[in-house]
Amino acid sequence: MNVSIIGTGYVGLSTGVGFAIKGNNVICMDVDSKKVDEINSGIAPIYEPGLEDALKDVLSKGRLRATTDIKEAVHNTEISFISVGTPSKEDGSIDLKFIKSVAKDIGKALKDKEKYHVIVVKSTVVPGTTENIVLPLIEEHSGKKAGKDFGIAMNPEFLREGKALEDFLNPDRIVIGGIDKDSCNVVRDLYKNFNAPIMVTNPRTAEMIKYTNNAFLATKISFANEIGNICKQLKIDTYEVFKGVSMDHRISPHFFNAGVGFGGSCFPKDVKALVAKAKEVGREAKILKDVIKVNESQRRIIVEMLENRLGSVKGKRIAVLGLAFKPDSDDIRESPAIDIIGMLKNKHAIVCAYDPKAMENMKRVHGDIEYAKSAKEALKDSDACLILTDWEEFKKLSKDDFELMRGKVIIEGRRVLSKEKGIEFEGICW
Ligand code: UDX
Ligand code: UDX
């Protein structure tokens, strides 16, 4: 099929390249002409393992091209996916400005298109958005009728950063929430050569599946951190506890890794948006509010542990290893490192940070701290070290590497160091 992707960020580009790999013809559209030029020249604007090679391959086969012209994208394809950003507003509620702007643009592009076209919302939007906001805007700006001239569906993404292409090509399931059979059938046809169960439902249910999925995963993490904080006081290793707990066939072992908490462009914003939506419909999401509170407190706990060990961090040199919100990513959106470095700066510590991929992005937030070219360089002469991202290379750090430090305080936020190496460290929850 001929597919257009409107908004080629972490989700849109992985989706576009994925559909091209599956044999479709893809047009990626973005308002950012720099991104469009990079994509057309085989450069992935974002870091995702394997994405750039896959992009080069589908470009060479003529299966993908990028443009800033939404009309070109809509007129030359049968189906368009909306995957533009859905950031949080100050109060945590979802900001739909990009969704609304793209819905209008698609409507205008549809105005003089005769053939039936399906618009699919892939961006994470609160329940009701597809039918009550996107659909009317497209009708208004196209002068056409949903269900007659065009179809509408919602098809949530379940992509993890660092594994986006892998997760796109090997989904646990495909959820299609369409307004009618025709809309659902076109989307189902596009996914026919995927090896995954397909669930067909309505748009608001599909929207809620996505939020519930992320909210539950975030709840698992905060639950693990709450138990971890208790275990820490009881001198129990929470990882041992969850090893035993997850042997219960009703409880999967995944997402119980206690540590400095979750970051990223999804969990924090999606949980806050669901809390705000609940309030809007007169319900208080008590558990989800506490999921956010527990997550935020983990950042304070690791700084408090540092202060307890050093007495004060004022004037002390702190090596911060890991800035990305997770390994295999350059993304620092909502990364715990942002708040933790902010707290250390406010306490007049001297911060020297290192991350294999995310330093350039962090410089845009904390440009006034030191950055090292390697973990060893960051450790040299530091009074203490915090590990905030579980990069593979940090697991290989040796006792000698840590002996480059002036001090002895090592606090672990991500469980990458093991006692076997004789390195004396303390874990945030173990
Ligand atoms: C986004 C949402 O944040 C996420 O909730 C949803 O699940 C998928 O889409 P992400 O890909 O990380 O995730 O967004 P981002 O990296 O910000 O990319 C959005 C892209 O859309 C950017 O390249 C931006 O230039 C583009 N865009 C934005 C448009 O093309 N048109 C617009 O009007 C606005
Ligand atoms: C998540 C969901 O996994 C994905 O399905 C959804 O589409 C988008 O949001 P992502 O945010 O890319 O994906 O990363 P993920 O691997 O889920 O990790 C999110 C955060 O939780 C990271 O900061 C990670 O360090 C943290 N995490 C994850 C924990 O602290 N403990 C865990 O056990 C797992």
Short mmCIF file of C-alpha atoms and ligand atoms in Angstrom, two decimals:
data_model
loop_
_atom_site.label_atom_id
_atom_site.label_comp_id
_atom_site.label_asym_id
_atom_site.label_seq_id
_atom_site.Cartn_x
_atom_site.Cartn_y
_atom_site.Cartn_z
CA MET A 1 0.00 0.00 0.00
CA ASN A 2 0.95 3.69 -0.26
CA VAL A 3 1.34 5.09 3.26
CA SER A 4 2.11 8.58 4.54
CA ILE A 5 3.52 9.35 7.99
CA ILE A 6 2.82 12.86 9.29
CA GLY A 7 5.45 13.73 11.87
CA THR A 8 8.72 11.84 11.69
CA GLY A 9 10.07 11.83 15.23
CA TYR A 10 11.05 8.79 17.29
CA VAL A 11 7.73 7.12 16.54
CA GLY A 12 6.94 8.39 13.05
CA LEU A 13 10.28 7.55 11.47
CA SER A 14 10.46 4.06 12.98
CA THR A 15 6.89 3.46 11.78
CA GLY A 16 7.60 4.74 8.26
CA VAL A 17 10.78 2.72 7.84
CA GLY A 18 9.02 -0.33 9.31
CA PHE A 19 6.13 -0.12 6.83
CA ALA A 20 8.66 0.30 3.99
CA ILE A 21 10.56 -2.82 5.16
CA LYS A 22 7.24 -4.69 4.98
CA GLY A 23 6.98 -3.77 1.28
CA ASN A 24 4.84 -0.63 1.33
CA ASN A 25 5.61 2.69 -0.41
CA VAL A 26 6.06 5.33 2.27
CA ILE A 27 6.06 9.12 2.20
CA CYS A 28 7.32 10.70 5.44
CA MET A 29 6.14 14.26 6.01
CA ASP A 30 7.53 16.68 8.57
CA VAL A 31 7.44 20.44 9.05
CA ASP A 32 11.13 20.32 9.98
CA SER A 33 12.91 20.62 6.60
CA LYS A 34 16.29 19.74 8.19
CA LYS A 35 14.83 16.36 9.25
CA VAL A 36 13.30 15.87 5.78
CA ASP A 37 16.64 16.54 4.08
CA GLU A 38 18.47 14.21 6.47
CA ILE A 39 15.95 11.41 5.89
CA ASN A 40 16.19 11.78 2.10
CA SER A 41 19.98 11.57 2.35
CA GLY A 42 19.82 8.44 4.48
CA ILE A 43 20.59 10.09 7.81
CA ALA A 44 18.27 9.23 10.69
CA PRO A 45 17.58 12.48 12.64
CA ILE A 46 17.24 10.45 15.83
CA TYR A 47 19.34 7.65 17.32
CA GLU A 48 17.64 4.26 17.17
CA PRO A 49 19.77 1.10 16.80
CA GLY A 50 19.49 -0.26 13.26
CA LEU A 51 17.21 2.53 12.01
CA GLU A 52 19.73 4.35 9.84
CA ASP A 53 20.85 1.18 8.02
CA ALA A 54 17.22 0.20 7.47
CA LEU A 55 16.46 3.72 6.21
CA LYS A 56 19.34 3.57 3.71
CA ASP A 57 18.07 0.17 2.51
CA VAL A 58 14.47 1.26 1.88
CA LEU A 59 15.66 4.50 0.25
CA SER A 60 17.86 2.49 -2.13
CA LYS A 61 14.81 0.38 -3.02
CA GLY A 62 12.79 3.53 -3.70
CA ARG A 63 10.26 2.55 -1.02
CA LEU A 64 10.52 5.69 1.09
CA ARG A 65 10.89 9.42 0.57
CA ALA A 66 10.40 12.47 2.79
CA THR A 67 8.73 15.81 2.11
CA THR A 68 7.56 18.95 3.88
CA ASP A 69 4.51 19.05 1.61
CA ILE A 70 1.49 17.46 3.34
CA LYS A 71 -0.62 17.67 0.17
CA GLU A 72 1.96 15.61 -1.75
CA ALA A 73 1.89 13.07 1.09
CA VAL A 74 -1.91 12.81 1.29
CA HIS A 75 -2.55 12.80 -2.47
CA ASN A 76 -0.06 10.05 -3.21
CA THR A 77 -1.13 7.61 -0.50
CA GLU A 78 -4.30 5.79 0.61
CA ILE A 79 -3.63 6.05 4.34
CA SER A 80 -1.99 8.70 6.53
CA PHE A 81 -0.66 8.17 10.08
CA ILE A 82 -0.49 11.11 12.48
CA SER A 83 2.54 10.77 14.75
CA VAL A 84 3.28 14.29 15.88
CA GLY A 85 4.22 15.20 19.44
CA THR A 86 1.64 15.22 22.24
CA PRO A 87 3.58 16.98 25.02
CA SER A 88 2.32 17.88 28.49
CA LYS A 89 0.91 21.27 29.41
CA GLU A 90 2.03 22.96 32.66
CA ASP A 91 -0.82 21.24 34.57
CA GLY A 92 0.15 17.82 33.16
CA SER A 93 -2.78 17.64 30.76
CA ILE A 94 -2.12 16.74 27.14
CA ASP A 95 -1.23 19.50 24.68
CA LEU A 96 -3.07 18.73 21.43
CA LYS A 97 -1.86 21.78 19.52
CA PHE A 98 0.21 19.73 17.05
CA ILE A 99 -2.56 17.14 16.61
CA LYS A 100 -5.09 19.90 15.85
CA SER A 101 -2.73 21.67 13.45
CA VAL A 102 -2.02 18.47 11.52
CA ALA A 103 -5.72 17.50 11.44
CA LYS A 104 -6.50 20.86 9.84
CA ASP A 105 -3.65 20.49 7.34
CA ILE A 106 -4.81 16.98 6.40
CA GLY A 107 -8.36 18.30 5.98
CA LYS A 108 -7.15 21.02 3.62
CA ALA A 109 -5.10 18.47 1.67
CA LEU A 110 -8.15 16.18 1.38
CA LYS A 111 -10.34 18.97 0.02
CA ASP A 112 -9.50 18.26 -3.61
CA LYS A 113 -8.73 14.55 -3.32
CA GLU A 114 -11.45 12.41 -4.86
CA LYS A 115 -10.41 8.95 -3.68
CA TYR A 116 -11.28 7.47 -0.27
CA HIS A 117 -8.54 8.12 2.28
CA VAL A 118 -7.99 6.80 5.81
CA ILE A 119 -6.44 8.92 8.56
CA VAL A 120 -4.96 7.00 11.49
CA VAL A 121 -3.94 8.62 14.76
CA LYS A 122 -0.79 6.92 16.06
CA SER A 123 0.24 9.61 18.52
CA THR A 124 -0.75 8.93 22.10
CA VAL A 125 -3.93 10.94 22.62
CA VAL A 126 -6.39 10.93 25.52
CA PRO A 127 -9.62 8.98 25.04
CA GLY A 128 -12.11 10.87 22.87
CA THR A 129 -9.52 12.87 20.91
CA THR A 130 -9.77 10.95 17.61
CA GLU A 131 -13.56 11.12 17.37
CA ASN A 132 -14.23 14.47 19.06
CA ILE A 133 -11.28 16.56 17.87
CA VAL A 134 -9.46 15.02 14.89
CA LEU A 135 -12.57 13.86 13.01
CA PRO A 136 -14.50 17.18 13.16
CA LEU A 137 -11.40 19.21 12.21
CA ILE A 138 -10.83 17.06 9.12
CA GLU A 139 -14.52 17.34 8.15
CA GLU A 140 -14.46 21.11 8.68
CA HIS A 141 -11.30 21.75 6.65
CA SER A 142 -12.02 19.25 3.88
CA GLY A 143 -15.75 19.85 3.51
CA LYS A 144 -16.07 16.05 3.41
CA LYS A 145 -17.86 13.49 5.55
CA ALA A 146 -16.18 10.96 7.81
CA GLY A 147 -17.39 7.43 7.12
CA LYS A 148 -18.32 8.40 3.58
CA ASP A 149 -15.43 10.31 1.94
CA PHE A 150 -12.72 9.32 4.39
CA GLY A 151 -12.11 6.84 7.20
CA ILE A 152 -10.72 7.46 10.68
CA ALA A 153 -8.94 5.09 13.06
CA MET A 154 -6.66 5.11 16.07
CA ASN A 155 -3.71 2.66 16.07
CA PRO A 156 -1.56 3.13 19.20
CA GLU A 157 2.20 2.55 19.18
CA PHE A 158 3.85 0.36 21.79
CA LEU A 159 7.42 1.17 20.78
CA ARG A 160 10.21 1.34 23.35
CA GLU A 161 12.95 3.81 22.57
CA GLY A 162 16.13 1.96 21.70
CA LYS A 163 13.99 -0.89 20.39
CA ALA A 164 11.50 1.06 18.25
CA LEU A 165 12.12 -0.72 14.93
CA GLU A 166 12.28 -4.16 16.60
CA ASP A 167 9.05 -3.48 18.51
CA PHE A 168 7.33 -2.15 15.37
CA LEU A 169 8.24 -5.24 13.33
CA ASN A 170 7.52 -7.71 16.17
CA PRO A 171 4.51 -6.30 18.08
CA ASP A 172 2.78 -8.28 20.85
CA ARG A 173 -0.47 -7.21 19.24
CA ILE A 174 -1.93 -4.64 16.86
CA VAL A 175 -4.82 -2.53 18.15
CA ILE A 176 -7.09 -0.88 15.57
CA GLY A 177 -9.83 1.45 16.81
CA GLY A 178 -11.89 2.52 13.76
CA ILE A 179 -15.12 4.49 13.34
CA ASP A 180 -16.48 1.93 10.90
CA LYS A 181 -15.71 -1.34 9.10
CA ASP A 182 -14.14 0.31 6.05
CA SER A 183 -11.66 2.26 8.19
CA CYS A 184 -10.73 -0.85 10.17
CA ASN A 185 -10.41 -3.01 7.06
CA VAL A 186 -7.95 -0.65 5.34
CA VAL A 187 -5.72 -0.55 8.45
CA ARG A 188 -6.06 -4.31 8.94
CA ASP A 189 -5.00 -4.83 5.31
CA LEU A 190 -1.87 -2.78 5.91
CA TYR A 191 -0.91 -5.03 8.84
CA LYS A 192 -1.82 -8.30 7.11
CA ASN A 193 1.78 -9.46 6.76
CA PHE A 194 2.65 -8.85 10.42
CA ASN A 195 2.91 -11.91 12.64
CA ALA A 196 0.78 -10.63 15.53
CA PRO A 197 -2.82 -10.85 16.80
CA ILE A 198 -5.01 -7.94 15.66
CA MET A 199 -7.62 -6.46 18.02
CA VAL A 200 -10.34 -4.37 16.37
CA THR A 201 -12.28 -1.94 18.52
CA ASN A 202 -13.46 1.68 18.51
CA PRO A 203 -11.17 4.73 18.66
CA ARG A 204 -11.69 5.66 22.32
CA THR A 205 -11.06 2.12 23.50
CA ALA A 206 -7.85 2.01 21.46
CA GLU A 207 -6.79 5.34 23.00
CA MET A 208 -7.52 4.00 26.50
CA ILE A 209 -5.63 0.76 25.85
CA LYS A 210 -2.51 2.80 25.15
CA TYR A 211 -2.81 4.95 28.29
CA THR A 212 -3.66 1.98 30.49
CA ASN A 213 -0.73 0.04 29.09
CA ASN A 214 1.77 2.80 29.89
CA ALA A 215 0.14 3.68 33.21
CA PHE A 216 0.35 0.06 34.35
CA LEU A 217 4.02 -0.29 33.34
CA ALA A 218 4.80 2.96 35.19
CA THR A 219 2.84 1.66 38.20
CA LYS A 220 4.95 -1.51 38.22
CA ILE A 221 8.12 0.59 38.33
CA SER A 222 6.87 2.84 41.13
CA PHE A 223 5.59 -0.20 43.02
CA ALA A 224 9.08 -1.77 42.71
CA ASN A 225 10.64 1.48 43.94
CA GLU A 226 8.26 1.72 46.92
CA ILE A 227 9.05 -1.86 47.91
CA GLY A 228 12.74 -1.13 47.23
CA ASN A 229 12.78 1.87 49.54
CA ILE A 230 11.30 -0.28 52.33
CA CYS A 231 13.70 -3.17 51.61
CA LYS A 232 16.66 -0.79 51.74
CA GLN A 233 15.79 0.09 55.34
CA LEU A 234 15.36 -3.60 56.18
CA LYS A 235 18.70 -4.55 54.56
CA ILE A 236 16.87 -6.74 52.02
CA ASP A 237 17.79 -6.80 48.32
CA THR A 238 14.61 -5.83 46.50
CA TYR A 239 15.86 -7.53 43.31
CA GLU A 240 15.90 -10.83 45.21
CA VAL A 241 12.37 -10.11 46.41
CA PHE A 242 11.04 -9.49 42.90
CA LYS A 243 12.88 -12.55 41.61
CA GLY A 244 10.72 -14.59 43.94
CA VAL A 245 7.54 -12.58 43.39
CA SER A 246 7.69 -12.81 39.60
CA MET A 247 7.79 -16.61 39.75
CA ASP A 248 4.04 -16.35 40.36
CA HIS A 249 2.53 -17.15 36.95
CA ARG A 250 0.15 -14.23 37.35
CA ILE A 251 2.98 -11.74 37.71
CA SER A 252 5.45 -11.16 34.86
CA PRO A 253 9.07 -10.41 35.86
CA HIS A 254 9.27 -7.35 33.62
CA PHE A 255 9.36 -3.71 34.76
CA PHE A 256 10.13 -4.42 38.40
CA ASN A 257 13.65 -2.93 38.18
CA ALA A 258 13.82 -0.58 41.17
CA GLY A 259 16.16 2.38 40.78
CA VAL A 260 16.19 6.08 40.13
CA GLY A 261 12.83 5.83 38.38
CA PHE A 262 11.27 6.27 34.97
CA GLY A 263 11.84 9.06 32.47
CA GLY A 264 11.24 9.33 28.75
CA SER A 265 8.74 11.09 26.51
CA CYS A 266 5.95 8.66 27.36
CA PHE A 267 5.51 7.38 30.91
CA PRO A 268 5.68 10.74 32.74
CA LYS A 269 3.48 12.59 30.25
CA ASP A 270 0.99 9.76 29.68
CA VAL A 271 0.41 9.13 33.39
CA LYS A 272 -0.05 12.87 34.04
CA ALA A 273 -2.38 13.21 31.04
CA LEU A 274 -4.52 10.31 32.30
CA VAL A 275 -4.69 11.85 35.79
CA ALA A 276 -5.80 15.15 34.21
CA LYS A 277 -8.37 13.40 32.00
CA ALA A 278 -9.77 11.54 35.01
CA LYS A 279 -10.17 14.85 36.83
CA GLU A 280 -11.89 16.33 33.77
CA VAL A 281 -14.51 13.58 33.94
CA GLY A 282 -14.92 13.92 37.70
CA ARG A 283 -12.78 11.04 38.90
CA GLU A 284 -9.58 11.19 40.99
CA ALA A 285 -6.81 8.85 39.79
CA LYS A 286 -5.38 8.35 43.30
CA ILE A 287 -3.01 5.46 42.51
CA LEU A 288 -1.63 7.17 39.40
CA LYS A 289 -1.00 10.38 41.32
CA ASP A 290 1.10 8.41 43.77
CA VAL A 291 2.89 6.62 40.91
CA ILE A 292 4.12 10.06 39.84
CA LYS A 293 5.00 11.10 43.42
CA VAL A 294 7.01 7.93 44.09
CA ASN A 295 8.82 8.39 40.81
CA GLU A 296 9.74 11.97 41.55
CA SER A 297 10.89 11.16 45.09
CA GLN A 298 13.48 8.65 43.79
CA ARG A 299 15.43 11.59 42.35
CA ARG A 300 15.53 13.31 45.75
CA ILE A 301 16.41 10.08 47.57
CA ILE A 302 19.61 9.51 45.58
CA VAL A 303 20.76 13.11 46.24
CA GLU A 304 19.93 12.75 49.96
CA MET A 305 21.98 9.54 50.08
CA LEU A 306 24.88 11.44 48.53
CA GLU A 307 24.59 14.23 51.10
CA ASN A 308 24.39 11.72 53.96
CA ARG A 309 27.61 10.10 52.77
CA LEU A 310 29.50 13.32 52.00
CA GLY A 311 28.12 15.54 54.73
CA SER A 312 27.53 18.22 52.12
CA VAL A 313 27.95 18.30 48.31
CA LYS A 314 28.91 22.01 48.29
CA GLY A 315 32.19 22.37 46.38
CA LYS A 316 32.45 18.61 45.95
CA ARG A 317 33.17 17.12 42.51
CA ILE A 318 30.41 14.68 41.54
CA ALA A 319 30.80 12.36 38.53
CA VAL A 320 27.40 11.67 36.94
CA LEU A 321 27.54 8.59 34.69
CA GLY A 322 24.48 8.32 32.44
CA LEU A 323 22.23 11.14 31.18
CA ALA A 324 19.81 9.45 28.73
CA PHE A 325 16.52 8.30 30.26
CA LYS A 326 17.49 4.75 29.29
CA PRO A 327 20.38 2.99 27.54
CA ASP A 328 20.70 2.77 23.72
CA SER A 329 19.09 6.19 23.42
CA ASP A 330 20.25 9.80 23.07
CA ASP A 331 16.90 11.00 24.46
CA ILE A 332 16.97 12.94 27.74
CA ARG A 333 13.27 13.88 27.81
CA GLU A 334 12.16 13.66 31.50
CA SER A 335 15.40 11.85 32.31
CA PRO A 336 16.04 11.59 36.09
CA ALA A 337 19.50 13.04 35.35
CA ILE A 338 17.96 16.43 34.51
CA ASP A 339 16.43 16.89 37.99
CA ILE A 340 19.35 15.29 39.82
CA ILE A 341 21.93 17.54 38.13
CA GLY A 342 19.64 20.51 38.84
CA MET A 343 19.55 19.63 42.55
CA LEU A 344 23.35 19.18 42.68
CA LYS A 345 23.86 22.56 41.00
CA ASN A 346 21.48 24.24 43.48
CA LYS A 347 23.57 22.75 46.27
CA HIS A 348 26.73 24.18 44.64
CA ALA A 349 28.31 20.86 43.76
CA ILE A 350 30.73 20.63 40.82
CA VAL A 351 29.19 18.22 38.31
CA CYS A 352 31.14 16.33 35.66
CA ALA A 353 28.81 14.29 33.44
CA TYR A 354 29.37 11.56 30.88
CA ASP A 355 27.00 9.65 28.60
CA PRO A 356 27.86 7.66 25.43
CA LYS A 357 25.08 9.29 23.36
CA ALA A 358 23.13 11.97 25.21
CA MET A 359 25.65 14.67 26.15
CA GLU A 360 24.83 17.00 23.23
CA ASN A 361 21.15 16.92 24.20
CA MET A 362 21.92 17.48 27.91
CA LYS A 363 24.14 20.49 27.08
CA ARG A 364 20.98 22.22 25.88
CA VAL A 365 19.49 21.84 29.38
CA HIS A 366 22.56 21.97 31.63
CA GLY A 367 25.15 23.82 29.56
CA ASP A 368 26.98 25.07 32.65
CA ILE A 369 28.43 21.80 33.97
CA GLU A 370 31.53 19.87 32.90
CA TYR A 371 31.29 17.05 30.36
CA ALA A 372 33.85 14.26 30.09
CA LYS A 373 34.89 12.27 27.03
CA SER A 374 34.73 8.99 28.93
CA ALA A 375 33.51 7.50 32.17
CA LYS A 376 37.10 7.28 33.39
CA GLU A 377 37.68 10.97 32.69
CA ALA A 378 34.53 11.84 34.66
CA LEU A 379 35.62 9.61 37.58
CA LYS A 380 39.14 11.09 37.77
CA ASP A 381 39.56 13.15 40.97
CA SER A 382 35.82 13.08 41.73
CA ASP A 383 34.65 12.94 45.35
CA ALA A 384 31.61 10.82 44.50
CA CYS A 385 29.91 9.11 41.57
CA LEU A 386 26.25 8.60 40.66
CA ILE A 387 25.22 6.03 38.03
CA LEU A 388 21.90 7.09 36.49
CA THR A 389 21.61 5.12 33.21
CA ASP A 390 22.28 1.40 32.77
CA TRP A 391 24.56 1.68 29.74
CA GLU A 392 26.29 -1.60 28.91
CA GLU A 393 29.72 0.08 29.02
CA PHE A 394 29.25 1.04 32.69
CA LYS A 395 28.91 -2.65 33.57
CA LYS A 396 32.51 -3.12 32.36
CA LEU A 397 33.99 -0.45 34.67
CA SER A 398 36.63 -2.00 36.93
CA LYS A 399 37.84 -1.41 40.48
CA ASP A 400 40.88 0.36 39.00
CA ASP A 401 38.61 2.76 37.08
CA PHE A 402 36.85 3.77 40.29
CA GLU A 403 40.20 4.16 42.03
CA LEU A 404 40.78 7.16 39.77
CA MET A 405 38.31 8.91 42.08
CA ARG A 406 39.55 11.12 44.91
CA GLY A 407 36.67 9.95 47.13
CA LYS A 408 35.07 6.56 47.76
CA VAL A 409 31.33 7.31 47.47
CA ILE A 410 29.60 5.45 44.62
CA ILE A 411 25.80 5.48 44.54
CA GLU A 412 24.03 3.27 42.00
CA GLY A 413 20.68 4.26 40.51
CA ARG A 414 20.40 1.50 37.91
CA ARG A 415 21.92 -1.76 39.22
CA VAL A 416 24.82 -2.00 36.74
CA LEU A 417 27.67 -2.73 39.19
CA SER A 418 28.11 -6.12 40.81
CA LYS A 419 29.82 -6.80 44.16
CA GLU A 420 32.01 -9.44 42.51
CA LYS A 421 34.42 -6.81 41.22
CA GLY A 422 35.25 -5.69 44.74
CA ILE A 423 33.89 -2.20 44.04
CA GLU A 424 32.41 -0.64 47.20
CA PHE A 425 29.10 0.98 46.17
CA GLU A 426 25.64 1.57 47.56
CA GLY A 427 22.40 1.04 45.59
CA ILE A 428 19.46 3.43 45.86
CA CYS A 429 17.12 0.53 46.70
CA TRP A 430 19.55 -2.30 47.44
C1 UDX B 1 5.12 11.51 19.49
C2 UDX B 1 4.32 11.72 20.76
O1 UDX B 1 5.13 12.48 21.65
C3 UDX B 1 4.00 10.41 21.39
O2 UDX B 1 3.16 10.60 22.52
C4 UDX B 1 3.24 9.59 20.40
O3 UDX B 1 3.02 8.30 20.97
C5 UDX B 1 3.99 9.47 19.09
O4 UDX B 1 4.40 10.73 18.58
P1 UDX B 1 7.68 11.31 19.25
O5 UDX B 1 7.86 10.68 17.94
O6 UDX B 1 8.68 11.11 20.33
O7 UDX B 1 6.31 10.86 19.87
O8 UDX B 1 7.51 12.89 18.98
P2 UDX B 1 8.67 13.83 18.44
O9 UDX B 1 9.98 13.15 18.55
O10 UDX B 1 8.42 15.13 19.10
O11 UDX B 1 8.34 13.96 16.86
C6 UDX B 1 7.22 14.64 16.41
C7 UDX B 1 7.54 15.14 14.98
O12 UDX B 1 6.39 15.76 14.41
C8 UDX B 1 8.67 16.16 14.95
O13 UDX B 1 9.64 15.75 14.01
C9 UDX B 1 7.98 17.45 14.49
O14 UDX B 1 8.81 18.24 13.65
C10 UDX B 1 6.80 16.90 13.70
N1 UDX B 1 5.66 17.81 13.61
C11 UDX B 1 5.17 18.41 14.72
C12 UDX B 1 5.05 18.00 12.36
O15 UDX B 1 5.49 17.45 11.35
N2 UDX B 1 3.96 18.81 12.26
C13 UDX B 1 3.46 19.46 13.36
O16 UDX B 1 2.48 20.20 13.22
C14 UDX B 1 4.08 19.26 14.62
C1 UDX B 2 7.68 3.04 27.08
C2 UDX B 2 6.88 1.76 26.91
O1 UDX B 2 7.70 0.65 27.28
C3 UDX B 2 6.45 1.63 25.47
O2 UDX B 2 5.64 0.47 25.33
C4 UDX B 2 5.65 2.86 25.08
O3 UDX B 2 5.22 2.79 23.73
C5 UDX B 2 6.48 4.11 25.26
O4 UDX B 2 6.95 4.19 26.62
P1 UDX B 2 10.10 3.88 26.63
O5 UDX B 2 9.62 5.06 27.40
O6 UDX B 2 10.79 4.08 25.35
O7 UDX B 2 8.84 2.90 26.33
O8 UDX B 2 11.13 3.10 27.55
P2 UDX B 2 11.03 1.93 28.62
O9 UDX B 2 12.01 0.91 28.22
O10 UDX B 2 9.63 1.51 28.82
O11 UDX B 2 11.57 2.64 29.95
C6 UDX B 2 10.89 3.79 30.38
C7 UDX B 2 11.62 4.28 31.63
O12 UDX B 2 11.37 3.38 32.72
C8 UDX B 2 13.12 4.39 31.49
O13 UDX B 2 13.55 5.57 32.15
C9 UDX B 2 13.63 3.16 32.23
O14 UDX B 2 14.92 3.38 32.80
C10 UDX B 2 12.59 3.00 33.33
N1 UDX B 2 12.43 1.64 33.83
C11 UDX B 2 12.02 0.66 32.97
C12 UDX B 2 12.64 1.39 35.18
O15 UDX B 2 13.02 2.29 35.93
N2 UDX B 2 12.43 0.13 35.65
C13 UDX B 2 12.02 -0.89 34.84
O16 UDX B 2 11.85 -2.01 35.32
C14 UDX B 2 11.82 -0.62 33.46
#
